[in-house]
Amino acid sequence: MRIMAQTAMVMALDKCIGCHTCSVTCKQAWTNRAGTEYVWFNNVETRPGQGYPRRYEDQEKWRGGWELNRRGNLRLKSGGRLAKMFGIFASPVQPELKDYYEPWTYDYENLINAPAGDDFPVARPKSLITGQDTRISWSANWDDNLGGTAGSGHLDPIVEKVRRQSEDKVRFEFEQTFMFYLPRICEHCLNPSCMASCPSGAIYKRAEDGIVLVDQDRCRGWRQCVTGCPYKKIYYNHKSGKAEKCTFCYPRVEVGIPTVCAETCVGRLRYIGIFLYDADRVTQAASVPDEQDLYEAQLDLMMDPHDPAVIEAARAEGIPEDWLDAARRSPVYKLAKEMRVALPLHPEYRTMPMVWYVPPLSPVVDLLKDQGHDGEDADNLFGAIESLRIPVEYLAELFTAGDTRLVTDVLRRLAAMRSYMRDITLGREADESIARAVGMTGAQVQEMYRLMAIAKYDERYVIPKAHVEQAHDLEEIGCSLDYDEGPGMYGSASFGEASGRPVPVAVETFHALWQRQTSDEPAGDEDLRGRVNLLNWDGNGTPPGLFPPRHEGEAR
C-alpha cells in the first residue's frame, strides 16, 4: 500500500445557475493571452448539448481515454507506441478549429472613425487568426440555455446513445424539456491518458498533491495529448507552439486558497479537499472488465483517513501531519465516499477522474405540487425519481457508465435530505424512517445538509498549504529579471537570456499593466505585437504587428 495525496473537487449541480462567473474569472487569470483566445480552462455547458469542443464525448470519433486489450490490460484508445510513432507528425484524430471556434474581435475603429452619414456604422467581426472579416457561427457557449430543444438536443452524443436504447425515453416536446448546467475543468485524473500520450514526457502529475501540469520547457507541440484526453481539456497554444491546460490554480492552492473558479462561484457549489489513495492499485482499479464497476473500483482507491493503518502508511510516504488532518476534514471525501452523493464524470474513460459531481435532482417539487401532491413528502419524492424531468438514464450515461441504480440511489438520498430537513425546519419531530429508507441515520442526513446547504468557507475549502521545503520545487520557473521586458529589464538580442523560454504570466501581466498606466497615446503596433488582452486593449482594431509579417508573394 503506497498512500499518496490528491487534491480534488466536488460540484453540486443543483446549485449551478449558469452565470459563467467561474469561466470569466478563469479566463482573465490564466488564458487572457495571445495564442489562447479560444482556450477555456473552465467552461459551463448546458446539458443536453454538444459541449466544448463540439461533441467531445464521442470517443468513437475522437479516440480519447483508455480501453482494455485482449489480455485485459489498459491501452490508449488512440493507439500504442507504434501508432503514436507513425502519427507523430500528423494527428488527425483531434478536434479542428471549427470544433472549438475561430476567435474574433470587432472592428471598433470603424465605429470611431466612420464619417457622418444616414446609416449607422457597424463593427464587423474580425478573425484573431487571420485578421480578416469572419462570420461567427460557433463558440464555447453557443448553445447556452438551449438544452432540451428540438433544434439542438439531438446533437448531444449522450442523447443519441440513450435514444438508441429507448426511443421514447428522451423527448424534446416543450412540456417535457429539461436542462441543467455542467461546469467542467481538467479532471486531474489518477490515471491520466494525456500524460501517457505525450511523446515528450512533458505532462506530469505532481507527487505532493496530484495536480497534472505541462512542463513548458519539455513540450514540443506534438498535440498527442489533445487526442489522448477524452475530456478535451488540453489545448494547443498556436503562438507558443505548446500545450496548455487547467493548472488547478496551483499558486493559490499552495498557500491554502481555493481555485479562482471556486472562489468566485456565485452558487457556492464547489468543494475542494484532499483524498488519500493507494497509488499501487490505480492500474488495477482502472482495468476492471465491466465499465459499470469502475465507480466502485475508484471509490475503493480512496482510503479512510481515520484508519490507523492508512495514517501510518501515509506518514511512511512523507505526507505531513497537517495534510492528514486536512484529509480527515475533507469535504470531497465526505461527499464522495462517506455520503456517496458525488459521482465521477464518465468513469468509462478509465482515467479515474478527480472532479466529482452531485447530480441535479431537477424541479421535482414544483411538478408534484402542480399535480396536487405534497412536493416534499418523502413517499412522493421517492416515487417521482423514476419519472424526473431529467431522465435518470441521461445522468447515468454521464456519471456511472449507464448504471441507473447508482444514480437513483444518489437522487433518493438528496430527496430524503430535503424531506427530512423540511420537518425539522417546520418544528416537527424528525422522521427517522426517511433516513433509514436510504441507508442513513438522521445525524448523517443533517451533516449532509450542513455541508451541502449552509457550509462555511473553511468547511467547503479544506486546502493544506505547501511546505517550506517544497518552495523551490513549486515556484514559477524563472525570475522576471530573466525575461525581456520584465520588471527592471531591457530588451535583449535574439539569442539573449530569454531565448526559447516561455514568458511567465506574471511578466506578461506586468508589461500590460505598465503600458496602460504610463501611456497617454493609443498603443502602437510594437506595443501590441503578439498580445491580446481584453482589459488592456485600447480598441484600435487589429494592429498589423499582431500577426507575423507577410513576405512578398506569400499567401496569407
Coordinates of C-alpha atoms in Angstrom, one line a residue, residues 3 51 69 93 113 138-139 144 163 195 201 208 213 223 226 234 419:
I3 CA -0.5 6.2 0.1
G51 CA -20.3 20.6 -25.1
N69 CA -6.9 -5.1 -24.9
V93 CA -7.9 12.3 -34.5
N113 CA -13.7 56.9 -37.5
W138 CA -20.0 28.8 -33.1
S139 CA -18.3 29.5 -29.8
D144 CA -26.3 28.1 -23.7
R163 CA -32.4 7.2 -27.7
M195 CA 0.2 12.1 -19.8
G201 CA 7.1 13.3 -21.4
E208 CA 2.7 16.1 -3.5
L213 CA 0.7 20.1 -15.3
R223 CA -0.5 17.6 -29.7
V226 CA -5.1 16.6 -27.1
I234 CA -5.8 20.2 -23.1
S419 CA -37.9 15.8 3.1

